[in-house]
Short mmCIF file of C-alpha atoms and ligand atoms in Angstrom, two decimals:
data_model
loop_
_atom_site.label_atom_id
_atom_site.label_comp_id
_atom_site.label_asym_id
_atom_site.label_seq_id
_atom_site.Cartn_x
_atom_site.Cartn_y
_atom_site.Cartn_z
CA UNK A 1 -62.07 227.66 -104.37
CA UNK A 2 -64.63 227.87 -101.59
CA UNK A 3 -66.80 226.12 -102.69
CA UNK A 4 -64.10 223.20 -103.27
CA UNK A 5 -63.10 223.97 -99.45
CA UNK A 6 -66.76 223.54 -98.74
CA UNK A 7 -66.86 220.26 -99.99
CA UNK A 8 -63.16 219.27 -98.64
CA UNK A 9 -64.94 219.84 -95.24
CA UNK A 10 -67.83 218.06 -95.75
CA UNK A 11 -65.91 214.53 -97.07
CA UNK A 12 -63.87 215.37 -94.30
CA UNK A 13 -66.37 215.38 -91.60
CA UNK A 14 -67.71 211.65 -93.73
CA UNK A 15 -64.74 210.10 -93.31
CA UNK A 16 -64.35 211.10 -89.43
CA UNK A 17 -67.98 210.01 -89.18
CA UNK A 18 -66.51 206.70 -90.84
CA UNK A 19 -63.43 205.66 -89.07
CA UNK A 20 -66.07 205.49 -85.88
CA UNK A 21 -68.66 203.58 -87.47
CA UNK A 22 -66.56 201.55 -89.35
CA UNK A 23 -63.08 201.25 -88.65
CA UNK A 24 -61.92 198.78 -90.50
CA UNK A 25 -63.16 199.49 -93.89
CA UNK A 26 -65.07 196.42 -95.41
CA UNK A 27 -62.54 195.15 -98.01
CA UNK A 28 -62.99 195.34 -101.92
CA UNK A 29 -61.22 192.13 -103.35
CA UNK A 30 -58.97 193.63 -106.08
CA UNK A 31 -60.85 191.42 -108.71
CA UNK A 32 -63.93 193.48 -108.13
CA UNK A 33 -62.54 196.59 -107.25
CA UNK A 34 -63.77 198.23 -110.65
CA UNK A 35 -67.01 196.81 -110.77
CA UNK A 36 -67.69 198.18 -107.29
CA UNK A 37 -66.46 201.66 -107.54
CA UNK A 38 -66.40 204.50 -110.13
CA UNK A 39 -62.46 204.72 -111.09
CA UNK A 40 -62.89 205.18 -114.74
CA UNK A 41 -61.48 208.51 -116.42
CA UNK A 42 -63.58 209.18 -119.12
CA UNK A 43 -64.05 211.97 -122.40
CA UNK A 44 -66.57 213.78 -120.18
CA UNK A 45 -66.37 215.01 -116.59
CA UNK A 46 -69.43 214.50 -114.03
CA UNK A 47 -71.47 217.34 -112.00
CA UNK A 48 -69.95 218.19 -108.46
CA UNK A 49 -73.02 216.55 -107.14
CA UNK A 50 -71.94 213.12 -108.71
CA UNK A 51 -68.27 214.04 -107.85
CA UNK A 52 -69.16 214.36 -104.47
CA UNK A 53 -71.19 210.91 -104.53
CA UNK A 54 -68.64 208.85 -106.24
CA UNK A 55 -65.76 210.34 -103.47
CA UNK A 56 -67.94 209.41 -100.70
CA UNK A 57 -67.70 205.50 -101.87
CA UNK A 58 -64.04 205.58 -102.13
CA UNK A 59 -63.72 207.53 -99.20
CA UNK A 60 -65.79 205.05 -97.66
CA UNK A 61 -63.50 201.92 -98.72
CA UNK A 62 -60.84 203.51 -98.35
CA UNK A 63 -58.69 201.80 -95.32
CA UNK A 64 -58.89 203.91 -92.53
CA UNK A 65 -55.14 204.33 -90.88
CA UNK A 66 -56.52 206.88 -88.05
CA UNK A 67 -59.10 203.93 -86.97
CA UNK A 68 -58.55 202.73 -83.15
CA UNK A 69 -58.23 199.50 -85.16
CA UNK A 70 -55.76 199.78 -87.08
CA UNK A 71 -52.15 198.27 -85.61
CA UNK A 72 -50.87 197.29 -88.79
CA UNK A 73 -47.98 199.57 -90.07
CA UNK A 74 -45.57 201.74 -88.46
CA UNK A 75 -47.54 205.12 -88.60
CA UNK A 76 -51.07 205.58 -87.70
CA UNK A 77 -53.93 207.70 -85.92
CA UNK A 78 -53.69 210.91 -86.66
CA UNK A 79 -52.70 214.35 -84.67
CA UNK A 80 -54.81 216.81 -85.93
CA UNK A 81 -52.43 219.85 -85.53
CA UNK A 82 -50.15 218.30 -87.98
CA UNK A 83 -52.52 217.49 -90.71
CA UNK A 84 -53.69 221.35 -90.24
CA UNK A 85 -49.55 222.11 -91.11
CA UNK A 86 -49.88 219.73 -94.26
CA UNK A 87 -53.29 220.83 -95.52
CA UNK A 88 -51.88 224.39 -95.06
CA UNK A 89 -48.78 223.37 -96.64
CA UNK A 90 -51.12 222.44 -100.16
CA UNK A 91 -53.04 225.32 -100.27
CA UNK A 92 -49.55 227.26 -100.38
CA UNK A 93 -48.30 225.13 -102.71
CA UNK A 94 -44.41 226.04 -102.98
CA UNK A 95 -41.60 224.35 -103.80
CA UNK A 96 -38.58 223.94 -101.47
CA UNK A 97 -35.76 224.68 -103.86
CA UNK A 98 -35.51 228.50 -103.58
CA UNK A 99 -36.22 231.22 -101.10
CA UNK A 100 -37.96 233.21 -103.63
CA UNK A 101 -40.39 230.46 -104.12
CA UNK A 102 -40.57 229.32 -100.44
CA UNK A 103 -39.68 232.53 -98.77
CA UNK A 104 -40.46 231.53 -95.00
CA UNK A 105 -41.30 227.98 -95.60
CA UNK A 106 -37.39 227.82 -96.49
CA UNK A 107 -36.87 229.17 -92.45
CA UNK A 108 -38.94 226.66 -91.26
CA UNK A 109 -37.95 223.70 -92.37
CA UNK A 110 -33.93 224.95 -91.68
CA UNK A 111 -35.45 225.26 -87.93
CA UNK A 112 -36.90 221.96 -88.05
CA UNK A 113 -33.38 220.81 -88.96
CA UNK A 114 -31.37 222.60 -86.56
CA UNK A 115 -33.25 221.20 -83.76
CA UNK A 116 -33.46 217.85 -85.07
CA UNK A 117 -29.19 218.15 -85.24
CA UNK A 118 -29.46 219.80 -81.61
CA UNK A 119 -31.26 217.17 -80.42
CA UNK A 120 -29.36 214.03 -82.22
CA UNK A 121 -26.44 216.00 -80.35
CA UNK A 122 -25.00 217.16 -83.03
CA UNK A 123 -22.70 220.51 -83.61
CA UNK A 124 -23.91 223.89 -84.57
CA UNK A 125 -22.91 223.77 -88.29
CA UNK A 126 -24.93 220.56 -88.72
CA UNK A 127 -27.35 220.42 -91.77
CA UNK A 128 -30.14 218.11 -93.22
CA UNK A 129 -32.72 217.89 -95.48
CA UNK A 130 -36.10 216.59 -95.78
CA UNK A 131 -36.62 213.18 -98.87
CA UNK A 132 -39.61 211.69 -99.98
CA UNK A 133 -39.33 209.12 -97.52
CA UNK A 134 -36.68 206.84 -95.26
CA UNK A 135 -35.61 205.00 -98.18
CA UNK A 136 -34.64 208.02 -99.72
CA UNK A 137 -33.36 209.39 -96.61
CA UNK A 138 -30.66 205.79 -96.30
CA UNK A 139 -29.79 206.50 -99.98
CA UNK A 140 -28.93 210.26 -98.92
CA UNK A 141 -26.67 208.58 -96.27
CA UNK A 142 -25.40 206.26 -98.65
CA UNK A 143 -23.93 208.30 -101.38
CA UNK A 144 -22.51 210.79 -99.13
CA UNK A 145 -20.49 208.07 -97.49
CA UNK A 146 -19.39 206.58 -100.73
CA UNK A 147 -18.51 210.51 -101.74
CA UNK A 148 -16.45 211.27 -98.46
CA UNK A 149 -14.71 208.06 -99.15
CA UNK A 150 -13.93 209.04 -102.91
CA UNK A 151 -14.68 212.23 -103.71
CA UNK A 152 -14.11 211.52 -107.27
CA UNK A 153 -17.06 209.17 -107.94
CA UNK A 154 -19.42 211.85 -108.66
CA UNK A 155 -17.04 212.27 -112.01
CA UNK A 156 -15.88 208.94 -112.92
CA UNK A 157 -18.49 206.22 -111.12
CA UNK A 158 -17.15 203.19 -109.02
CA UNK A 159 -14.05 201.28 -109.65
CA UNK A 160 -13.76 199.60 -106.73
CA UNK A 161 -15.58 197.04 -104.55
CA UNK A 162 -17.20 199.32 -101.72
CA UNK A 163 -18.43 197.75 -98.76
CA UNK A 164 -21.83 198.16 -97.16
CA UNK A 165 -22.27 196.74 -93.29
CA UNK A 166 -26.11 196.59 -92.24
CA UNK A 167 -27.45 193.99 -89.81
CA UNK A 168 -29.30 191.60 -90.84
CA UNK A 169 -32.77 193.13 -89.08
CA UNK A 170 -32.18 196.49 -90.94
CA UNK A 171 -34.75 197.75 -93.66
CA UNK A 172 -34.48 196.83 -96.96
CA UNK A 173 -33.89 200.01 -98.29
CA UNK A 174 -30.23 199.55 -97.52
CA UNK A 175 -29.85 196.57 -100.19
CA UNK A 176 -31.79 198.14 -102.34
CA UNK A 177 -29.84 201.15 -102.12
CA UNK A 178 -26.96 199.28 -103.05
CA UNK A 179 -28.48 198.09 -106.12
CA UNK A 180 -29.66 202.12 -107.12
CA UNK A 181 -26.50 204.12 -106.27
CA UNK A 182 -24.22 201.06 -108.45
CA UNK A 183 -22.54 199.69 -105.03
CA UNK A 184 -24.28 196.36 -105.67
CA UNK A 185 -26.38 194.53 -103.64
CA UNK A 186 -23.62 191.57 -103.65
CA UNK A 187 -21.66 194.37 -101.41
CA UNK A 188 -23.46 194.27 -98.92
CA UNK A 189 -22.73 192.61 -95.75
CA UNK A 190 -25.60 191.62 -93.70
CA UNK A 191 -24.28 191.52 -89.87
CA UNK A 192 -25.55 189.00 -87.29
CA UNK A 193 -28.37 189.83 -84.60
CA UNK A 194 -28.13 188.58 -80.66
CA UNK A 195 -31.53 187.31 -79.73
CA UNK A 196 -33.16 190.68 -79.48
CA UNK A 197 -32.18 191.61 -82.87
CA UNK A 198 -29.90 193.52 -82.26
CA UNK A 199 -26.26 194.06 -84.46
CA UNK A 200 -23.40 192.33 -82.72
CA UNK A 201 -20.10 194.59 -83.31
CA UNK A 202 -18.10 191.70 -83.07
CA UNK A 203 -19.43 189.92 -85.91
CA UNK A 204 -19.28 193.30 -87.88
CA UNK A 205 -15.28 193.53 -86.69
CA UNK A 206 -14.65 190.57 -88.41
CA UNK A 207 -16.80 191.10 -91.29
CA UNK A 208 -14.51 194.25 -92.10
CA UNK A 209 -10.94 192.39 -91.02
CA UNK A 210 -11.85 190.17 -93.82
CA UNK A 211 -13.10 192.43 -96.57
CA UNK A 212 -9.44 194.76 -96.27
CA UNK A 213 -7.74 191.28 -96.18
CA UNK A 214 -9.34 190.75 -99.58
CA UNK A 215 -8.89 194.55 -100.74
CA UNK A 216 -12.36 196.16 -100.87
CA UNK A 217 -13.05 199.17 -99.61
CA UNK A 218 -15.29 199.25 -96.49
CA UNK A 219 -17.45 202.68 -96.13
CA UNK A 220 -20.55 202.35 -94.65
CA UNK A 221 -22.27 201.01 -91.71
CA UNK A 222 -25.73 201.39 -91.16
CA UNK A 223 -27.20 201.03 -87.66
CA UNK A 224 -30.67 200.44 -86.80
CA UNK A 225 -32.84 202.39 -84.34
CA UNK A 226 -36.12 200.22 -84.18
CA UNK A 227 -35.89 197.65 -86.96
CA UNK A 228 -38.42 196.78 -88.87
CA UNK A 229 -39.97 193.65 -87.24
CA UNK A 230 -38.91 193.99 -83.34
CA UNK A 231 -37.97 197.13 -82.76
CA UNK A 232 -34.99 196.51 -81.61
CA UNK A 233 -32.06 199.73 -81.05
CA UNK A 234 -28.26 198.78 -82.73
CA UNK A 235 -25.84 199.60 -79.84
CA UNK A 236 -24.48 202.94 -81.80
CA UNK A 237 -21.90 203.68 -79.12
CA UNK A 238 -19.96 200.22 -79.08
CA UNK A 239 -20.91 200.38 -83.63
CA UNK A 240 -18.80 204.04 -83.41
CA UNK A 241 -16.05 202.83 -81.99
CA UNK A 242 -15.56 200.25 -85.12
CA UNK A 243 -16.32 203.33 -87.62
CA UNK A 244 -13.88 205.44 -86.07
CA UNK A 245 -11.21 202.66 -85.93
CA UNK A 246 -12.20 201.78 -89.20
CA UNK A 247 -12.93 204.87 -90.92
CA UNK A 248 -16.47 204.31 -92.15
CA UNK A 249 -19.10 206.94 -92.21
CA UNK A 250 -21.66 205.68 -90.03
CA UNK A 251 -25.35 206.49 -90.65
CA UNK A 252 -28.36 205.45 -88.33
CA UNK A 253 -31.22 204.34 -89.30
CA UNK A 254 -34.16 206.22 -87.12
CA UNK A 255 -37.16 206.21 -89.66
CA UNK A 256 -38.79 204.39 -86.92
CA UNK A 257 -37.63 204.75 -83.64
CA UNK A 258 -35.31 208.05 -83.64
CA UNK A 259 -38.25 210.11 -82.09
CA UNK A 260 -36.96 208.67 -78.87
CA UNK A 261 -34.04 211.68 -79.37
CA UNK A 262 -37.25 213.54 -77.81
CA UNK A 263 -38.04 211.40 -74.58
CA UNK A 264 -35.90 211.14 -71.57
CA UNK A 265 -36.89 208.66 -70.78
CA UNK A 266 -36.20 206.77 -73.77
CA UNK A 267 -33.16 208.22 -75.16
CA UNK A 268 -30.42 206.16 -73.51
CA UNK A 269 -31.50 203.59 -76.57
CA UNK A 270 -29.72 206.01 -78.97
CA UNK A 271 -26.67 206.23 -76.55
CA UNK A 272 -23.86 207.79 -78.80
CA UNK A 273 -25.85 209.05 -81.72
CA UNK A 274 -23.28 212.30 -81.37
CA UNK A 275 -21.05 209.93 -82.63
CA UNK A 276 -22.63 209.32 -86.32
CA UNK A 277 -22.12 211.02 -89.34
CA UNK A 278 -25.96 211.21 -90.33
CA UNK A 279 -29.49 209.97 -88.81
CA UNK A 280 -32.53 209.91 -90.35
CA UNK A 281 -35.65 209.71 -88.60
CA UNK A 282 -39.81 209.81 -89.98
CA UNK A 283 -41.60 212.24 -88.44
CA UNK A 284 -44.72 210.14 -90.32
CA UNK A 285 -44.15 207.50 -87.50
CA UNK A 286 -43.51 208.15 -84.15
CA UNK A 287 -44.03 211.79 -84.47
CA UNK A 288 -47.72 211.48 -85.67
CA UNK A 289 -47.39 213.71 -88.91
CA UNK A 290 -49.02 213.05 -91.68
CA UNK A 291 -46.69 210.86 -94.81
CA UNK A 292 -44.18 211.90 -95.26
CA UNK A 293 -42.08 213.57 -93.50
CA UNK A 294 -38.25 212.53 -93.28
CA UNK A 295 -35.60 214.38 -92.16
CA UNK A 296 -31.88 213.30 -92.18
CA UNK A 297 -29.27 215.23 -90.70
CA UNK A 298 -25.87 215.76 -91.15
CA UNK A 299 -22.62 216.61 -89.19
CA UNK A 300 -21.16 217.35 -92.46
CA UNK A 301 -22.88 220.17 -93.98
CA UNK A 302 -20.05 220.30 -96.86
CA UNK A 303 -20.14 216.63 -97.97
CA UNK A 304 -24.43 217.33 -98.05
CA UNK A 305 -23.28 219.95 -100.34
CA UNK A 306 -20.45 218.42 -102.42
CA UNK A 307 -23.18 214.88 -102.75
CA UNK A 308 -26.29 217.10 -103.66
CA UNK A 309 -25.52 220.37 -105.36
CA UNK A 310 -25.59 221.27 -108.74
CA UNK A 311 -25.44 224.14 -110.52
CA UNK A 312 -28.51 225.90 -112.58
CA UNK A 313 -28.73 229.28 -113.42
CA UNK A 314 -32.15 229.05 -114.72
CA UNK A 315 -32.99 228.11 -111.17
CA UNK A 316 -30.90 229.48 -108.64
CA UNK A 317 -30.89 233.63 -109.73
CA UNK A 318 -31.02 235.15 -106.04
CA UNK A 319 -30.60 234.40 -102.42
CA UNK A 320 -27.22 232.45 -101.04
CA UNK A 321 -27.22 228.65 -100.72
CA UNK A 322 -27.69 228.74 -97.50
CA UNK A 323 -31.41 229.24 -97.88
CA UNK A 324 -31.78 227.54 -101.57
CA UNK A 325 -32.50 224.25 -100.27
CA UNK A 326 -32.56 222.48 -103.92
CA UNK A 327 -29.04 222.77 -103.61
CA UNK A 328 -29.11 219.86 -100.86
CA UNK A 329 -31.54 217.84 -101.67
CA UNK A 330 -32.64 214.98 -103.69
CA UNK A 331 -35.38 216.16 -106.07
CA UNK A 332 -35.56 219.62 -107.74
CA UNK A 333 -39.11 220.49 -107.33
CA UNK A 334 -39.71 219.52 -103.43
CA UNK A 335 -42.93 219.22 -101.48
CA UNK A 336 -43.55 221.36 -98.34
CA UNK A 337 -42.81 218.25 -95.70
CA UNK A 338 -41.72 220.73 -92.71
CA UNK A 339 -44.43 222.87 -92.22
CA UNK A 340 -46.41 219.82 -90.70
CA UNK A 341 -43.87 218.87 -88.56
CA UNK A 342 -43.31 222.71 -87.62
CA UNK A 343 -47.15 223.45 -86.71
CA UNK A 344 -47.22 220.01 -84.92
CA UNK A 345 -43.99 221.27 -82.53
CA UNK A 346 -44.86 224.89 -82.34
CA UNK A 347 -48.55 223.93 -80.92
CA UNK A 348 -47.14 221.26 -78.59
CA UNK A 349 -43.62 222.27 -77.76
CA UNK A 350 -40.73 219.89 -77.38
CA UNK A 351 -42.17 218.64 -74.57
CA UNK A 352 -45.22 217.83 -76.56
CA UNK A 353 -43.67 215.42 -78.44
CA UNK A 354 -42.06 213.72 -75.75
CA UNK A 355 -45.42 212.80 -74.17
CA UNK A 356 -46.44 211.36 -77.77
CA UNK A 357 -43.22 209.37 -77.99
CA UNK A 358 -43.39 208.28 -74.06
CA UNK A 359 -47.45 207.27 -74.79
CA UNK A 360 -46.48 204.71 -77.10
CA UNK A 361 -43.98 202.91 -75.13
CA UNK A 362 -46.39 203.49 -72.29
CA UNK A 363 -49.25 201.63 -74.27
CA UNK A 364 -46.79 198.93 -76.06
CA UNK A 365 -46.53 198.14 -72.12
CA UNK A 366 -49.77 197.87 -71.38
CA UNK A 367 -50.09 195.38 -74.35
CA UNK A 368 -47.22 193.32 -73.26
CA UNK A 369 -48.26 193.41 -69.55
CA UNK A 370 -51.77 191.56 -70.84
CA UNK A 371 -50.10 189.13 -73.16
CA UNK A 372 -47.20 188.52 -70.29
CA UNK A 373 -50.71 187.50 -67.72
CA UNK A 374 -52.30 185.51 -69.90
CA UNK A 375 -51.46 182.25 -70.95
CA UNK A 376 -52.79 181.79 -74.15
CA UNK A 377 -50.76 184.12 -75.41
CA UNK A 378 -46.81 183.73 -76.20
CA UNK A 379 -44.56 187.55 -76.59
CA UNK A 380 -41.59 187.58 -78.61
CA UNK A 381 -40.62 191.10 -78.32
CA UNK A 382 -39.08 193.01 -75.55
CA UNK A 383 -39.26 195.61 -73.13
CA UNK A 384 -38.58 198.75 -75.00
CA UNK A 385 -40.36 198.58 -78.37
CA UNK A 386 -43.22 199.60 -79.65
CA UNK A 387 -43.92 196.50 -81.97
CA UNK A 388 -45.51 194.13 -79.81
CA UNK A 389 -44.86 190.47 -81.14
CA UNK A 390 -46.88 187.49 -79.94
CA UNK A 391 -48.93 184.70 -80.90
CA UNK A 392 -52.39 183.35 -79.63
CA UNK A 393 -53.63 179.89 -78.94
CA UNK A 394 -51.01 178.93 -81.67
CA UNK A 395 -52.88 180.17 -84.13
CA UNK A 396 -51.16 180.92 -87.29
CA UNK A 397 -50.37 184.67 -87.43
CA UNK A 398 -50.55 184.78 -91.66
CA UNK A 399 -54.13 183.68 -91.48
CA UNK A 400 -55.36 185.04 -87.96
CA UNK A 401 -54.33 188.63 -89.47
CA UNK A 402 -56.07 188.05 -92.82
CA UNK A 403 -58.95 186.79 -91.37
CA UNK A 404 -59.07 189.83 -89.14
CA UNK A 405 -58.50 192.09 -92.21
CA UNK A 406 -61.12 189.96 -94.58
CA UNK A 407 -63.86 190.21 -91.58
CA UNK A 408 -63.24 194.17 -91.01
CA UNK A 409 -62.27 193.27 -87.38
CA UNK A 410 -58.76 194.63 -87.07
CA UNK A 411 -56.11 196.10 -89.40
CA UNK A 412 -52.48 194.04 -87.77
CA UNK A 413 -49.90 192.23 -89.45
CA UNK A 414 -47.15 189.75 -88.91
CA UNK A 415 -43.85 189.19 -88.90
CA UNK A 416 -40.95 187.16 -88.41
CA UNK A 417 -37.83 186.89 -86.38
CA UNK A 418 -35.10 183.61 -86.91
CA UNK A 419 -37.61 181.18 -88.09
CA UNK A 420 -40.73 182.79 -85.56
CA UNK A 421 -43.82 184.04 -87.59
CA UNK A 422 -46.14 186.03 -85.24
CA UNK A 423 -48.54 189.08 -85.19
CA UNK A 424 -47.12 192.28 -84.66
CA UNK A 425 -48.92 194.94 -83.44
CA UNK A 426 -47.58 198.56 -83.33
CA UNK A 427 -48.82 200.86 -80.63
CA UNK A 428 -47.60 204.07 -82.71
CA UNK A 429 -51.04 206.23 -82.66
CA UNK A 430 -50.32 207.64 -79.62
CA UNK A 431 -54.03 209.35 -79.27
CA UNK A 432 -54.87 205.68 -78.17
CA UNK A 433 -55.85 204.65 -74.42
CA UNK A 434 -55.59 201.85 -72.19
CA UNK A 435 -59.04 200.61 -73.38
CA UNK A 436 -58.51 200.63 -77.02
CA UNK A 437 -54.91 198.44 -76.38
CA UNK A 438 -57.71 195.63 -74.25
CA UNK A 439 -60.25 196.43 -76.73
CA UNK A 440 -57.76 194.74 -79.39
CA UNK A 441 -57.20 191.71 -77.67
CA UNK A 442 -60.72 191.27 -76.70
CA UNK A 443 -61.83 191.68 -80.47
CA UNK A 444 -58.64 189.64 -81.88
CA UNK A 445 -59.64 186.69 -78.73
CA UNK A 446 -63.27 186.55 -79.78
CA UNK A 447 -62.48 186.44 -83.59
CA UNK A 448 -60.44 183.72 -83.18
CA UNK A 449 -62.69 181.64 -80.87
CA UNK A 450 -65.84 182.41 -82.57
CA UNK A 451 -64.28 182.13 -86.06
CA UNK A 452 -61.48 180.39 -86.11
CA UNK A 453 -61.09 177.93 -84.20
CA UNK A 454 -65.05 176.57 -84.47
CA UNK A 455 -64.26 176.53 -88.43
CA UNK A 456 -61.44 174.51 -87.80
CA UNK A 457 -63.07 171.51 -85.57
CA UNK A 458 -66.21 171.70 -87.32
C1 PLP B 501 -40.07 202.64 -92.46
C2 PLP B 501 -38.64 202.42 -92.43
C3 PLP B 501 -37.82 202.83 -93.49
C4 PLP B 501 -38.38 203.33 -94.79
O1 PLP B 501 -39.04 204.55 -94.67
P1 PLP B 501 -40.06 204.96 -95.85
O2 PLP B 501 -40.47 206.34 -95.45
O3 PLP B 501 -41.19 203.97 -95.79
O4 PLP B 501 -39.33 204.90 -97.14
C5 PLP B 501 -36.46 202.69 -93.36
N1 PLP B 501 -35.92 202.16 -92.25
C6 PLP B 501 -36.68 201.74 -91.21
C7 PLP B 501 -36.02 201.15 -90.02
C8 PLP B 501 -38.07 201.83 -91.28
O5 PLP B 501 -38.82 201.39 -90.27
#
């Protein structure tokens, strides 16, 4: 094994050599992809020496998501402290369903979730679990809604029309959802956005008049804290009110925004998250931890149970539930997720990752305060998101961003928003500075006017 760990450092130290030099890796076109590098499997293995070689290439065109250039999803940069927790986490290599197999690891990540619940203001009792991802963690949400609704489901599958309220800015993961857990995706009601994106409860009060009038069975609403495009925070106080009337297990949606339960500054935007039945958030975003990391949490530790559990003696032979985690979650055989998110908190403190939460809004500001001064430029996004919309010159964001991406200038994509495309850049590495934020612009300005816009007059 040393001698594996010797070589683990040594790529490693390449590829932080790399994301300096080269940022944006030059890009392979997928036609020629196996021409340029070594992916074949073949009868015979090579020498470490030509192992080493061959990893260095791919390593070397391999995108580079901890790059000060790279804007273009909603995780990147990297905080070191957390990748120690995950590289730790696969050299221990345990699996989350038992506490003879975890042992400790099981204590962690049950910490992790208590102060998640503590923090989404939830009570005492609350419970969670960690999924492969936010998807997973909505579907989670999902079928213990449509369980608490009809607890006899789990035995006999749907008979009814059950009805699904998301607006119409939330991920996709909801719809598709629908489709996986047999709801159908024809169930689910898509609710109308104000101008910021936002959910607007009185479309969603009628949506759900008119589904009882017609005698389906409304029991979810999923609201959004930082859709996918803008940014933009659902109202989840005024949305409570209508599940409580109602009766509908409301879930919210925090895979990319919820780390603002941390800041207090920013926390007002999930104003009466107490209120929820679940929220899910991805520590692989805001927080900075390596993917993936999500964590959903519960106010209703027994419908987690009822939803999830399942009887094995072949598996479950000592400990209580309380600390057999595979008897809450999705999988059987579960990755270590926590222990990054653990060794990231315990090294920084709460208070730690409140500054990393506050640095993006901080530097999302700084962006917007450039584009606001400068009139090239046109914003579409607002004050409080970390997804900085805008256009330049009128260029067209589709091919501005691949020609960025083709020229290994800068890793950004775009967006839309009610019949607006534009570029969206997300300020979520928070190890970035002021300079790297005007860096972008100054590369993105000089790309276009050296490359663009000359090719397009000449
Ligand atoms: C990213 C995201 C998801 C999906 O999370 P994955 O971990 O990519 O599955 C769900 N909802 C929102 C709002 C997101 O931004």
């Amino acid at each position: 094994m040393q001698k594996d760990l010797d070589i683990f450092l040594e790529l490693a130290e390449q590829l932080l050599v790399e994301e300096n030099k080269q940022p944006v890796a030059k890009k392979i076109s997928t036609s020629k992809l196996y021409q340029t590098l070594d992916l074949s499997l073949d009868e015979d293995g090579i020498v470490d020496n030509a192992l080493i070689g061959n990893l260095k290439n791919i390593i070397k065109s391999t995108p580079k998501t901890a790059s000060k250039s790279f804007f273009n999803q909603l995780f990147g940069g990297r905080i070191s402290k957390a990748t120690l927790g995950d590289l730790l986490a696969v050299m221990l290599n345990n699996s989350m369903y038992t506490y003879k197999v975890a042992g400790p690891q099981v204590g962690i990540e049950k910490q992790v979730l208590k102060n998640i619940s503590k923090l989404a203001g939830y009570p005492e009792n609350s419970d969670g679990t960690f999924a492969p991802g936010g998807s997973m963690s909505n579907m989670m949400a999902l079928i213990m809604a449509r369980d608490a609704k009809n607890e006899y489901i789990r035995l006999k599958g749907l008979t009814s029309k059950m009805i699904v309220y998301t607006s119409a800015e939330s991920h996709y993961s909801i719809a598709k959802n629908a489709a996986l857990t047999g709801i159908g995706r024809e169930q689910v009601r898509l609710v109308n956005t104000n101008d910021k994106g936002e959910m607007q409860a009185s479309h969603l009060e009628t949506l759900i008049i008119e589904d009882l009038k017609n005698q389906h069975i409304p029991f979810f609403i999923n609201a959004t804290a930082g859709t996918t495009v803008l940014g933009a925070f659902d109202h989840i106080d005024t949305i409570s009110s209508m599940s409580k009337k109602y009766k509908l297990w409301l879930h919210v949606d925090g895979a990319y925004c919820g780390g603002v339960i941390f800041s207090k500054k920013y926390k007002h935007l999930v104003n009466g998250l107490e209120h929820s039945d679940s929220f899910s958030i991805n520590a692989h975003k805001m927080l900075g931890t390596p993917l993936s990391c999500s964590i959903i949490v519960t106010k209703h530790p027994e419908q987690l149970h009822h939803s999830f559990s399942n009887e094995a003696d072949y598996l479950y032979q000592t400990d209580g539930d309380d600390f057999n985690l595979g008897k809450t979650s999705m999988q059987c055989g579960r990755r270590n997720d926590a222990l990054k998110i653990w060794t990231l908190w315990k090294s920084v403190g709460t208070k730690g990752l409140e500054k990393i939460v506050d640095k993006q809004f901080e530097m999302a500001e700084v962006a917007r305060k450039y584009i606001k001064k400068n009139k090239d430029y046109k914003l579409y996004s607002f004050d409080d998101s970390i997804s900085v919309c805008f256009n330049y010159k009128d260029v067209d964001a589709k091919a501005l961003c691949t020609s960025l991406y083709e020229n290994s200038d800068l890793m950004v994509g775009f967006g839309s928003f009610k019949d607006e495309q534009f570029v969206r850049m997300v300020t979520i590495n928070s190890v970035l500075e002021e300079t790297d934020i005007l860096a972008f612009f100054k590369t993105l300005e000089m790309h276009v006017n050296d490359k663009m816009l000359k090719i397009s007059t000449s």
